Amino acid sequence: MQTKRLGPQTLRLSHPPSVVSFANIGGKMEGEGPLADFFDNLSTDSFFGAKTWEQGESVMQHRALETALEKGGLTASDLDFVLAGDLLNQCIGTTFALRNFHVPFYGIYGACSTMGEGLSLASLLLDGGFAHLAAAMTSSHYCAAERQFRMPTPYGNQRTPTAQWTATAAGCCILGAQGDGPYITHVTCGKIVDMGITDVNNMGAAMAPAAYDTLRAHFQATGEKPKDYDLILTGDLGALGHEIVIDLFANDGIDMKKNYHDCGLLLYDLEGQDMHAGGSGCGCSASVLCGYLLQGMQKKRWNRILFAPTGALLSPVSSFQGQSIPGICHAVVFSNEKGDVQ
Amino acid sequence: MQTKRLGPQTLRLSHPPSVVSFANIGGKMEGEGPLADFFDNLSTDSFFGAKTWEQGESVMQHRALETALEKGGLTASDLDFVLAGDLLNQCIGTTFALRNFHVPFYGIYGACSTMGEGLSLASLLLDGGFAHLAAAMTSSHYCAAERQFRMPTPYGNQRTPTAQWTATAAGCCILGAQGDGPYITHVTCGKIVDMGITDVNNMGAAMAPAAYDTLRAHFQATGEKPKDYDLILTGDLGALGHEIVIDLFANDGIDMKKNYHDCGLLLYDLEGQDMHAGGSGCGCSASVLCGYLLQGMQKKRWNRILFAPTGALLSPVSSFQGQSIPGICHAVVFSNEKGDVQ
């Protein structure tokens, strides 16, 4: 067993799986944002040709997987596993997207940490020799999420300053036992962290402690520091959560300011697009990864990225019942060096 | 890589993980059923001391994990991973149960196949050398599920003859790299199967084709036949789904009648307890496994069991939008022989 358990949550992979192909799909707002050029497919139709927003979300995941397969010269039957999930009740965005692909499927639920969880499990299954190719995928849809978690969008509900904007986007990353990179070299599995935040319009504050917990565990296990990465990215903490993570590390004497960013701050022009605290949703970090970030790594703009999406593990029912918001964060290291020696 | 991929969905494990400990929790109806003596903890209070049914479901999972740890002489910090999920929106039964355990957690969603999925992933993580101990856990709650998926129970809604009864139960199984068995020797990952059934009061018919698909893939990959098992168990197909699986195999010339049973037919006295087509819910197969079945294996009543829970991957929203019901089935082999040579 060459894979080394570096700490209670962190594994260094002995056969780092490679990114083989990736694709992302976005909606209207994503197409008007600063990362528009990094999407494979953008639609101004929020239904994506389907009859409902929920079915539209399934179309996005269907297209994301289809596009990633095409770009990699693969067919669905080449995949040993798909690990996917989404925010909709019972993960119907995923299950209805996949029902015609006939692929071995493990459904996952990590809220907006889903892409981190899917990449982690896919990497471990590949490193363990259980698969040659495995896909991680997720999505979110602004209109479907709003009516499920908050208010149907036609109500024109006022948003608070700390509110975030659920991305209408999907991302799919196919990993392989063979490939030319980028490689996933480390996996850090998150723990649930609940600091008692109850404001469902302030997810950034609720999830930031989970991001801090996982990133800290990762640094402790690997002996690394923020400067050992070209980029450290959380998924969708937004402006406030991003600041909280910086503050929490500052208390430990660790400076995160230089290279720590958040996908929710990258996907949109916050002021120009009236996005308040930033983007959110499973599709936010997944679509930023499966376009802007992985393309940037392929072009050597960055050689080593710590990708750490966070999820808020609540439901409207738990909030109505007065419960606070548990968070979780799953992290993976992408490196252009297979023999990442850190 | 000694683990052998026997077929597109089936893996034979090279280091079969062992059951280290297990526990189950049940409610009032489970305590009045024929398997009452096989539960660790039964409660006549449907709230399990909490204020709501959803929180009661979390109490069940909390107790299931706590009891399994106690019975195994373990603490939460001994666990490298917990793989768990449930039927409630955003899996709050699981996340609120786990938030005080501080364990590395991968959330899964496989509807009522969750215990099969959790055991599969936990086994692969152990076989791959990524963990020493990992737990698989799930639950369901009749009252919480009814008001989420159908009607709040106080409405006294009439149930159809094909309707099933969601078990108020939880099961937790801790697997280890070391142990005296029973061992998990094979894992077969399911594919989504949707045969166009739209009747949400007939889940057995919707899920039976998925059970058939996974069991057939398992038999094809291993070269085995039903007679090679002491017992073959689906999770919660109930009376009708169980018959359909037998019929589908009969069309292939395979006789399943001798040793194929369904956990939904075991958990209750169908007629005496007015259970219509049988038990259902994630907690049904999980609680039958983590009591009756694993105790029976330890006493050598059975030496080889093919455990194959099925899940219906719909939501009320997908049904209201006219969609049919996709199903999935994840199977694992439990054997008293570590060097299971099949």
XYZ file of C-alpha atoms in Angstrom:
684
model
C 0.000 0.000 0.000
C 1.908 2.959 -1.280
C -0.841 5.490 -0.810
C 0.113 7.362 2.285
C -2.303 8.518 4.907
C -0.679 11.809 5.874
C -3.201 12.684 8.562
C -6.625 11.737 9.871
C -8.327 13.255 6.817
C -5.612 13.487 4.164
C -4.336 10.910 1.685
C -1.448 11.246 -0.762
C -2.192 9.177 -3.846
C 0.402 6.692 -5.056
C -0.927 6.622 -8.633
C -2.281 10.144 -9.102
C -5.191 10.019 -11.539
C -5.094 12.384 -14.488
C -7.707 14.750 -15.820
C -8.672 13.170 -19.134
C -11.422 15.520 -20.226
C -13.724 18.159 -18.796
C -16.677 20.282 -19.827
C -18.946 22.958 -18.434
C -22.353 24.365 -19.283
C -23.739 27.735 -18.224
C -26.829 29.911 -18.432
C -27.503 33.529 -19.312
C -25.834 35.212 -16.325
C -22.777 32.985 -16.629
C -22.563 33.995 -20.292
C -22.572 37.657 -19.297
C -19.879 37.192 -16.681
C -16.086 37.493 -16.856
C -15.576 33.726 -17.406
C -17.921 33.441 -20.402
C -15.091 32.516 -22.757
C -14.238 29.504 -20.614
C -17.584 27.714 -21.093
C -18.183 24.934 -23.615
C -21.838 25.737 -23.948
C -23.919 28.737 -22.870
C -27.676 29.049 -23.130
C -29.844 32.135 -22.860
C -32.860 29.846 -22.395
C -33.164 29.117 -18.677
C -35.135 25.957 -19.539
C -32.364 24.568 -21.772
C -35.094 23.407 -24.150
C -36.951 21.443 -21.449
C -40.377 22.139 -19.977
C -39.319 22.957 -16.422
C -36.295 24.389 -14.655
C -35.652 21.092 -12.866
C -35.648 19.240 -16.171
C -33.470 22.023 -17.579
C -30.927 21.280 -14.853
C -30.908 17.643 -15.980
C -30.311 18.795 -19.548
C -27.276 20.731 -18.313
C -25.755 17.671 -16.640
C -26.600 15.536 -19.664
C -24.822 18.034 -21.927
C -21.859 18.368 -19.559
C -21.232 14.624 -19.543
C -21.896 14.298 -23.279
C -19.500 17.167 -24.054
C -16.766 15.864 -21.738
C -17.032 12.429 -23.379
C -16.871 13.963 -26.872
C -13.892 16.179 -26.032
C -12.070 13.136 -24.663
C -12.937 10.918 -27.636
C -14.834 8.633 -25.261
C -18.228 6.993 -25.023
C -20.316 6.410 -21.908
C -19.429 2.720 -21.916
C -15.785 3.682 -21.311
C -16.687 4.985 -17.852
C -16.308 2.603 -14.927
C -18.057 4.951 -12.506
C -19.912 8.241 -12.456
C -20.029 10.044 -9.092
C -22.542 12.845 -9.207
C -25.208 14.709 -7.298
C -26.875 18.098 -7.024
C -28.906 20.390 -4.780
C -32.397 19.407 -5.863
C -34.443 17.232 -3.519
C -33.464 13.588 -4.090
C -30.786 14.796 -6.566
C -33.144 14.640 -9.558
C -30.929 16.958 -11.573
C -28.426 14.114 -11.662
C -30.597 11.011 -11.797
C -32.744 12.188 -14.710
C -29.633 13.367 -16.545
C -27.988 9.970 -16.244
C -30.880 7.611 -16.826
C -30.151 7.163 -20.543
C -26.357 6.789 -20.252
C -26.393 3.288 -18.676
C -23.281 3.925 -16.594
C -22.360 2.511 -13.172
C -23.417 5.295 -10.831
C -22.798 6.235 -7.207
C -25.032 9.131 -6.142
C -23.439 11.616 -3.771
C -24.765 14.492 -1.700
C -22.414 17.144 -0.411
C -24.454 20.247 -1.253
C -22.049 22.760 -2.866
C -19.044 20.618 -1.875
C -20.277 17.940 -4.303
C -17.574 18.512 -6.937
C -14.878 18.167 -4.266
C -16.509 14.999 -2.943
C -16.968 13.491 -6.412
C -13.372 14.223 -7.429
C -12.138 12.771 -4.121
C -14.047 9.504 -4.427
C -13.288 9.161 -8.148
C -9.575 9.701 -7.414
C -9.556 7.090 -4.661
C -11.385 4.546 -6.846
C -8.816 5.131 -9.612
C -5.818 5.090 -7.278
C -7.113 1.851 -5.748
C -7.140 0.220 -9.175
C -10.913 -0.185 -9.219
C -11.422 1.848 -12.379
C -9.701 3.095 -15.516
C -11.994 6.061 -16.055
C -14.395 7.774 -13.670
C -16.380 10.996 -13.945
C -17.293 13.528 -11.268
C -20.194 15.823 -12.071
C -22.635 18.256 -10.519
C -24.932 21.168 -11.336
C -27.156 23.868 -9.927
C -29.901 26.047 -11.378
C -30.828 29.480 -10.045
C -34.574 29.247 -10.663
C -34.927 25.633 -9.476
C -32.872 26.332 -6.340
C -34.684 29.569 -5.507
C -38.122 27.993 -5.560
C -36.941 24.975 -3.611
C -34.898 26.762 -0.944
C -36.328 30.277 -0.768
C -39.072 31.817 -2.943
C -40.190 31.147 -6.520
C -38.417 33.748 -8.653
C -41.658 35.289 -10.040
C -42.328 36.641 -6.504
C -39.475 39.084 -7.067
C -38.290 38.578 -3.499
C -35.814 41.180 -2.176
C -32.335 39.739 -1.610
C -30.204 40.659 1.403
C -26.675 42.081 0.963
C -25.129 38.788 2.165
C -27.246 36.692 -0.217
C -25.474 34.848 -3.032
C -26.581 33.940 -6.538
C -27.006 30.235 -7.297
C -25.121 29.530 -10.516
C -27.052 28.050 -13.417
C -24.223 25.799 -14.466
C -22.864 22.280 -14.611
C -19.370 20.842 -14.679
C -18.092 17.374 -15.491
C -14.516 16.169 -15.034
C -13.409 12.765 -16.318
C -10.401 11.307 -14.511
C -8.288 8.418 -15.736
C -5.631 6.048 -14.441
C -3.547 7.172 -17.446
C -3.152 10.663 -18.853
C -0.987 13.730 -19.256
C -2.378 15.711 -16.344
C -3.247 17.785 -14.526
C -3.137 15.107 -11.824
C -4.958 14.803 -8.523
C -2.232 14.129 -5.992
C -3.926 14.577 -2.610
C -7.421 14.189 -1.173
C -8.621 15.694 2.123
C -12.007 14.476 3.352
C -14.065 17.010 5.270
C -15.836 16.802 8.602
C -19.146 18.446 9.393
C -18.640 21.777 11.171
C -21.544 23.701 12.676
C -20.778 26.998 14.406
C -24.415 27.838 15.094
C -25.170 30.202 12.198
C -28.929 30.198 11.430
C -29.222 32.918 8.753
C -30.044 31.127 5.502
C -29.220 34.309 3.602
C -25.664 34.173 4.855
C -24.315 30.840 3.676
C -20.796 32.208 3.364
C -20.559 32.744 7.114
C -22.071 29.308 7.784
C -19.660 27.467 5.504
C -16.437 29.407 6.145
C -15.577 27.492 9.365
C -15.831 24.194 7.431
C -13.463 25.536 4.765
C -11.044 26.651 7.468
C -11.306 23.246 9.195
C -10.515 21.228 6.043
C -7.798 23.557 4.742
C -6.140 23.597 8.159
C -6.284 19.780 8.351
C -4.774 19.645 4.866
C -1.915 21.999 5.717
C -1.203 20.157 8.975
C -1.181 16.732 7.319
C 0.995 17.744 4.376
C 3.238 20.158 6.249
C 2.506 22.670 3.531
C 1.730 26.350 3.622
C -0.452 28.528 1.410
C 2.638 29.660 -0.532
C 3.144 26.066 -1.738
C 0.155 26.559 -4.034
C -0.258 28.814 -7.026
C -3.910 29.125 -6.138
C -6.160 28.059 -3.266
C -9.846 28.085 -4.095
C -12.983 27.588 -2.070
C -16.216 26.893 -3.926
C -18.812 29.483 -3.131
C -18.173 31.283 0.118
C -18.675 34.632 -1.569
C -17.263 37.938 -0.356
C -18.104 37.545 3.333
C -17.141 33.871 3.711
C -13.883 34.525 1.857
C -13.030 37.279 4.340
C -13.899 35.030 7.294
C -11.528 32.289 6.082
C -8.735 34.866 5.727
C -9.457 36.123 9.251
C -9.555 32.622 10.784
C -6.151 31.792 9.293
C -4.793 35.218 10.290
C -5.595 34.258 13.899
C -3.242 31.309 13.417
C -0.570 33.596 11.970
C -1.117 32.273 8.449
C -1.438 34.727 5.579
C -3.986 33.577 2.998
C -4.308 36.904 1.195
C -1.783 36.325 -1.560
C -3.233 33.387 -3.458
C -6.553 32.450 -1.884
C -9.641 33.057 -3.996
C -13.249 31.842 -4.157
C -15.040 30.540 -7.262
C -18.115 32.535 -6.250
C -16.083 35.715 -6.647
C -14.715 34.696 -10.055
C -17.820 33.567 -11.929
C -19.619 36.930 -12.011
C -18.916 40.635 -12.110
C -20.319 41.189 -8.614
C -21.201 44.860 -8.974
C -21.941 44.990 -12.683
C -24.218 41.959 -12.486
C -25.809 42.858 -9.102
C -24.633 39.616 -7.546
C -24.440 40.825 -3.949
C -21.990 38.520 -2.084
C -21.141 36.326 -5.118
C -22.011 33.088 -6.856
C -23.027 29.854 -5.138
C -24.478 26.438 -5.880
C -22.817 23.135 -6.787
C -22.456 24.341 -10.373
C -20.441 27.412 -9.356
C -17.169 25.728 -8.379
C -17.742 22.830 -10.806
C -18.100 25.115 -13.838
C -15.214 27.385 -12.786
C -13.018 24.281 -12.378
C -14.069 22.580 -15.613
C -13.174 25.589 -17.755
C -11.227 28.515 -16.361
C -9.114 26.581 -13.831
C -8.267 23.390 -15.713
C -7.644 25.295 -18.951
C -5.341 27.591 -16.980
C -3.460 24.612 -15.599
C -3.083 23.094 -19.042
C -1.594 26.404 -20.205
C 0.726 26.381 -17.146
C -0.724 29.620 -15.830
C -0.989 27.688 -12.565
C 0.818 24.449 -11.787
C -0.598 23.572 -8.401
C -4.124 24.309 -7.164
C -5.815 23.402 -3.893
C -9.500 23.096 -4.805
C -11.816 23.079 -1.784
C -15.556 23.461 -2.424
C -17.793 23.936 0.609
C -21.351 22.759 1.179
C -24.128 23.867 3.545
C -25.870 20.709 4.740
C -29.216 22.222 5.664
C -32.697 21.991 4.181
C -35.640 24.418 4.333
C -37.242 22.001 6.813
C -34.245 22.046 9.166
C -34.201 25.851 9.058
C -37.953 26.151 9.663
C -37.420 23.895 12.673
C -34.862 26.349 14.075
C -31.732 24.326 13.374
C -28.388 25.937 12.580
C -26.464 25.295 9.356
C -23.857 22.503 9.289
C -21.123 22.925 6.683
C -18.555 20.660 5.055
C -15.582 21.132 2.732
C -13.846 18.490 0.595
C -10.434 19.345 -0.862
C -8.276 17.912 -3.645
C -4.880 19.003 -4.974
C -4.467 19.404 -8.745
C -0.836 19.403 -9.908
C 0.832 19.475 -13.301
C 3.484 17.189 -11.798
C 2.418 13.569 -11.413
C 5.178 12.960 -8.916
C 4.071 15.889 -6.798
C 6.560 15.542 -3.968
C 5.029 17.791 -1.338
C -3.584 -4.538 -8.539
C -4.961 -7.764 -7.198
C -8.555 -6.645 -7.052
C -10.136 -8.141 -10.100
C -12.679 -6.414 -12.241
C -14.886 -9.355 -13.153
C -17.233 -7.399 -15.380
C -18.254 -3.853 -16.278
C -19.954 -3.384 -12.891
C -18.477 -6.069 -10.635
C -15.275 -6.109 -8.584
C -13.833 -8.972 -6.559
C -11.958 -7.564 -3.563
C -8.396 -8.690 -2.945
C -8.459 -7.794 0.753
C -12.100 -8.390 1.705
C -13.041 -6.009 4.518
C -14.621 -7.514 7.589
C -17.736 -6.534 9.477
C -16.361 -5.183 12.756
C -19.574 -4.054 14.412
C -23.171 -3.257 13.548
C -26.280 -1.830 15.164
C -29.879 -1.070 14.333
C -32.606 1.113 15.763
C -36.340 0.739 15.186
C -39.688 2.334 16.008
C -43.015 1.064 17.271
C -44.099 -0.959 14.231
C -40.652 -2.539 13.913
C -40.908 -3.524 17.578
C -44.231 -5.245 16.912
C -42.893 -7.135 13.893
C -41.320 -10.563 13.573
C -37.735 -9.215 13.724
C -38.191 -7.278 16.994
C -35.694 -9.483 18.833
C -32.976 -8.540 16.353
C -32.961 -4.799 17.146
C -30.488 -3.138 19.493
C -32.885 -0.389 20.419
C -36.636 0.020 19.886
C -38.670 3.110 20.692
C -42.445 3.471 20.996
C -41.953 7.257 20.762
C -41.995 8.194 17.085
C -40.076 11.396 17.951
C -37.231 9.497 19.653
C -37.211 12.238 22.284
C -36.764 15.024 19.717
C -39.224 17.780 18.812
C -39.929 16.760 15.219
C -39.963 13.570 13.183
C -37.059 14.772 11.053
C -34.983 15.419 14.160
C -36.156 12.039 15.466
C -34.679 10.441 12.359
C -31.358 12.109 13.166
C -31.568 10.731 16.706
C -31.956 7.247 15.204
C -28.807 7.584 13.092
C -26.947 9.115 16.022
C -27.926 6.150 18.204
C -27.146 3.627 15.469
C -23.594 4.933 15.066
C -23.101 5.349 18.815
C -24.326 1.803 19.478
C -22.223 0.269 16.696
C -19.145 2.052 18.068
C -19.898 0.873 21.621
C -20.499 -2.725 20.558
C -17.184 -2.695 18.703
C -15.269 -1.086 21.564
C -14.536 1.877 19.298
C -14.770 5.636 19.408
C -15.705 8.003 16.588
C -12.077 9.047 16.168
C -11.248 5.472 15.127
C -13.323 5.900 11.946
C -11.473 6.979 8.809
C -14.688 7.548 6.864
C -18.445 7.521 7.358
C -20.521 7.022 4.202
C -24.143 7.810 4.890
C -27.306 9.339 3.534
C -31.075 9.143 3.790
C -34.354 9.959 2.059
C -35.020 13.385 3.540
C -34.448 16.422 1.348
C -30.744 17.324 1.469
C -30.159 14.209 3.634
C -30.728 16.081 6.900
C -31.398 12.819 8.756
C -27.720 12.068 8.257
C -26.060 15.460 8.450
C -27.690 16.509 11.717
C -26.960 13.069 13.192
C -23.265 13.343 12.382
C -22.535 16.970 13.170
C -21.262 16.255 16.681
C -19.167 13.175 15.834
C -16.375 15.067 14.001
C -15.730 12.217 11.556
C -14.539 12.414 7.928
C -17.802 12.153 5.997
C -18.820 11.455 2.419
C -22.562 12.047 1.931
C -24.284 9.634 -0.433
C -27.707 9.537 -2.055
C -29.043 6.286 -3.444
C -32.608 6.471 -2.055
C -33.388 3.031 -0.592
C -30.237 1.545 -2.179
C -28.168 3.736 0.171
C -26.995 0.890 2.447
C -25.777 -1.040 -0.618
C -24.001 2.034 -1.940
C -22.427 2.889 1.413
C -21.191 -0.663 1.967
C -19.809 -0.749 -1.588
C -17.847 2.487 -1.289
C -16.663 1.697 2.242
C -15.452 -1.725 1.040
C -13.582 -0.223 -1.894
C -11.937 2.434 0.313
C -10.821 -0.304 2.730
C -9.686 -2.687 -0.005
C -7.708 0.149 -1.602
C -5.813 0.691 1.637
C -7.272 4.160 2.205
C -8.829 3.339 5.560
C -8.644 0.976 8.515
C -12.239 1.452 9.613
C -15.215 2.878 7.733
C -18.911 2.991 8.559
C -21.928 2.753 6.258
C -25.186 4.064 7.653
C -28.701 5.097 6.661
C -32.201 5.588 8.026
C -35.803 6.307 7.164
C -38.806 7.482 9.169
C -42.416 6.707 8.277
C -43.921 10.014 9.401
C -41.127 12.195 7.977
C -41.187 10.335 4.652
C -44.980 10.382 4.335
C -45.255 14.134 4.759
C -42.337 14.762 2.419
C -43.280 12.337 -0.366
C -47.051 11.870 -0.037
C -49.390 13.292 2.609
C -48.833 14.299 6.243
C -49.940 11.295 8.320
C -52.637 13.245 10.264
C -54.613 13.454 6.972
C -55.314 9.725 7.345
C -54.788 9.243 3.613
C -56.038 5.916 2.179
C -53.202 3.669 1.012
C -53.412 1.618 -2.188
C -52.888 -2.171 -2.138
C -49.458 -1.795 -3.811
C -48.315 0.864 -1.328
C -45.485 0.017 1.041
C -44.727 1.123 4.584
C -41.614 3.244 5.084
C -39.654 1.699 7.931
C -38.879 3.867 10.954
C -35.434 2.438 11.397
C -31.700 2.981 11.046
C -28.772 0.659 10.513
C -25.045 1.193 10.842
C -22.351 -1.265 9.790
C -18.688 -0.646 10.617
C -16.247 -2.388 8.289
C -12.547 -2.897 8.958
C -9.417 -3.930 7.115
C -8.949 -6.528 9.873
C -11.595 -8.709 11.500
C -13.148 -12.133 11.831
C -15.944 -11.648 9.322
C -18.415 -11.780 7.817
C -16.429 -10.329 4.925
C -17.511 -8.326 1.892
C -15.961 -10.151 -1.041
C -17.653 -8.618 -4.102
C -19.193 -5.291 -5.058
C -21.535 -4.722 -8.013
C -22.288 -1.072 -8.844
C -25.749 -0.400 -10.241
C -26.881 1.520 -13.295
C -30.000 3.649 -13.461
C -32.886 1.710 -15.008
C -36.171 3.392 -15.930
C -38.890 1.249 -17.481
C -41.462 4.040 -17.571
C -43.466 3.291 -14.411
C -45.155 6.474 -13.125
C -47.285 5.173 -10.214
C -45.653 6.516 -7.032
C -47.740 4.071 -5.017
C -46.102 1.154 -6.766
C -42.408 1.532 -6.074
C -41.854 -2.208 -6.140
C -42.733 -2.374 -9.836
C -40.588 0.692 -10.569
C -37.515 -0.683 -8.800
C -37.736 -4.382 -9.742
C -36.114 -3.907 -13.191
C -33.116 -2.226 -11.521
C -32.764 -5.161 -9.113
C -32.933 -7.567 -12.044
C -30.365 -5.527 -13.976
C -27.796 -5.472 -11.151
C -28.321 -9.093 -10.064
C -28.051 -10.261 -13.673
C -24.842 -8.232 -14.149
C -23.503 -9.769 -10.935
C -24.285 -13.334 -11.991
C -22.821 -12.759 -15.463
C -19.600 -11.241 -14.109
C -19.022 -13.860 -11.420
C -20.278 -16.849 -13.405
C -22.435 -17.676 -10.408
C -26.019 -18.794 -10.102
C -28.628 -18.159 -7.410
C -27.846 -21.556 -5.856
C -24.329 -20.325 -5.037
C -25.863 -18.172 -2.289
C -27.587 -19.173 0.904
C -29.744 -16.101 0.575
C -30.298 -13.381 -2.030
C -31.978 -10.262 -0.678
C -33.347 -7.145 -2.276
C -34.024 -4.160 -0.043
C -37.624 -3.122 -0.245
C -39.335 -4.306 -3.400
C -42.250 -5.659 -1.387
C -44.588 -8.404 -2.508
C -45.174 -7.180 -6.057
C -41.595 -6.168 -6.868
C -40.327 -9.455 -5.448
C -42.668 -11.354 -7.795
C -41.544 -9.255 -10.772
C -37.867 -10.045 -10.134
C -38.706 -13.767 -9.964
C -40.649 -13.458 -13.238
C -37.874 -11.530 -15.020
C -35.320 -14.193 -14.104
C -37.776 -16.975 -14.997
C -37.852 -15.503 -18.532
C -34.084 -16.136 -18.629
C -34.581 -19.687 -17.397
C -33.199 -18.857 -13.948
C -35.081 -20.034 -10.874
C -34.935 -17.478 -8.067
C -37.713 -18.970 -5.958
C -35.607 -21.111 -3.662
C -33.496 -18.571 -1.829
C -34.498 -15.083 -2.967
C -36.204 -12.905 -0.400
C -36.846 -9.193 0.183
C -36.139 -7.243 3.388
C -39.492 -5.488 2.973
C -41.214 -8.856 3.350
C -39.190 -9.814 6.429
C -39.449 -6.730 8.618
C -43.210 -6.835 9.235
C -46.076 -9.269 9.550
C -47.709 -8.038 6.345
C -51.266 -9.107 7.120
C -51.219 -8.847 10.897
C -49.701 -5.354 10.770
C -51.729 -4.140 7.738
C -48.565 -3.435 5.760
C -50.016 -3.892 2.285
C -47.129 -4.736 -0.086
C -44.392 -4.638 2.610
C -41.762 -2.434 4.168
C -39.684 0.174 2.362
C -37.310 3.069 3.018
C -33.532 3.175 3.417
C -33.906 1.969 6.995
C -35.728 -1.204 5.955
C -32.846 -3.132 4.397
C -30.275 -1.405 6.630
C -31.988 -2.473 9.857
C -32.716 -6.005 8.598
C -29.038 -6.346 7.626
C -27.604 -4.857 10.827
C -29.490 -7.300 13.055
C -31.277 -10.325 11.655
C -28.948 -10.979 8.690
C -25.514 -10.295 10.165
C -26.411 -12.050 13.436
C -27.563 -15.007 11.347
C -24.272 -15.052 9.461
C -22.293 -14.923 12.696
C -24.295 -17.958 13.902
C -23.592 -19.689 10.551
C -27.274 -19.901 9.720
C -26.184 -18.459 6.378
C -22.608 -18.360 5.092
C -23.020 -16.407 1.882
C -25.533 -13.629 1.228
C -26.018 -11.439 -1.837
C -27.385 -8.181 -0.432
C -28.910 -5.914 -3.086
C -30.942 -2.909 -1.895
C -32.860 -0.966 -4.533
C -33.637 2.744 -4.696
C -36.262 4.797 -6.538
C -34.531 7.965 -7.733
C -37.577 10.198 -8.041
C -38.833 13.198 -6.101
C -42.365 14.561 -5.630
C -41.385 17.346 -8.064
C -40.325 14.921 -10.798
C -43.576 12.993 -10.388
C -45.731 16.148 -10.427
C -43.937 17.048 -13.668
C -45.024 13.731 -15.207
C -41.687 11.969 -15.118
C -41.374 8.213 -14.687
C -39.441 6.599 -11.825
C -35.755 5.704 -12.356
C -34.443 2.908 -10.145
C -31.016 1.680 -9.091
C -29.671 -1.316 -7.179
C -26.251 -1.699 -5.534
C -25.138 -5.196 -4.507
C -22.470 -6.592 -2.184
C -21.593 -10.176 -1.249
C -21.219 -11.051 2.426
C -19.319 -14.277 3.054
C -18.092 -16.056 6.176
C -15.052 -17.089 4.116
C -12.484 -14.345 3.600
C -10.972 -16.227 0.704
C -14.341 -16.542 -0.992
C -13.198 -18.243 -4.188
C -16.249 -17.761 -6.379
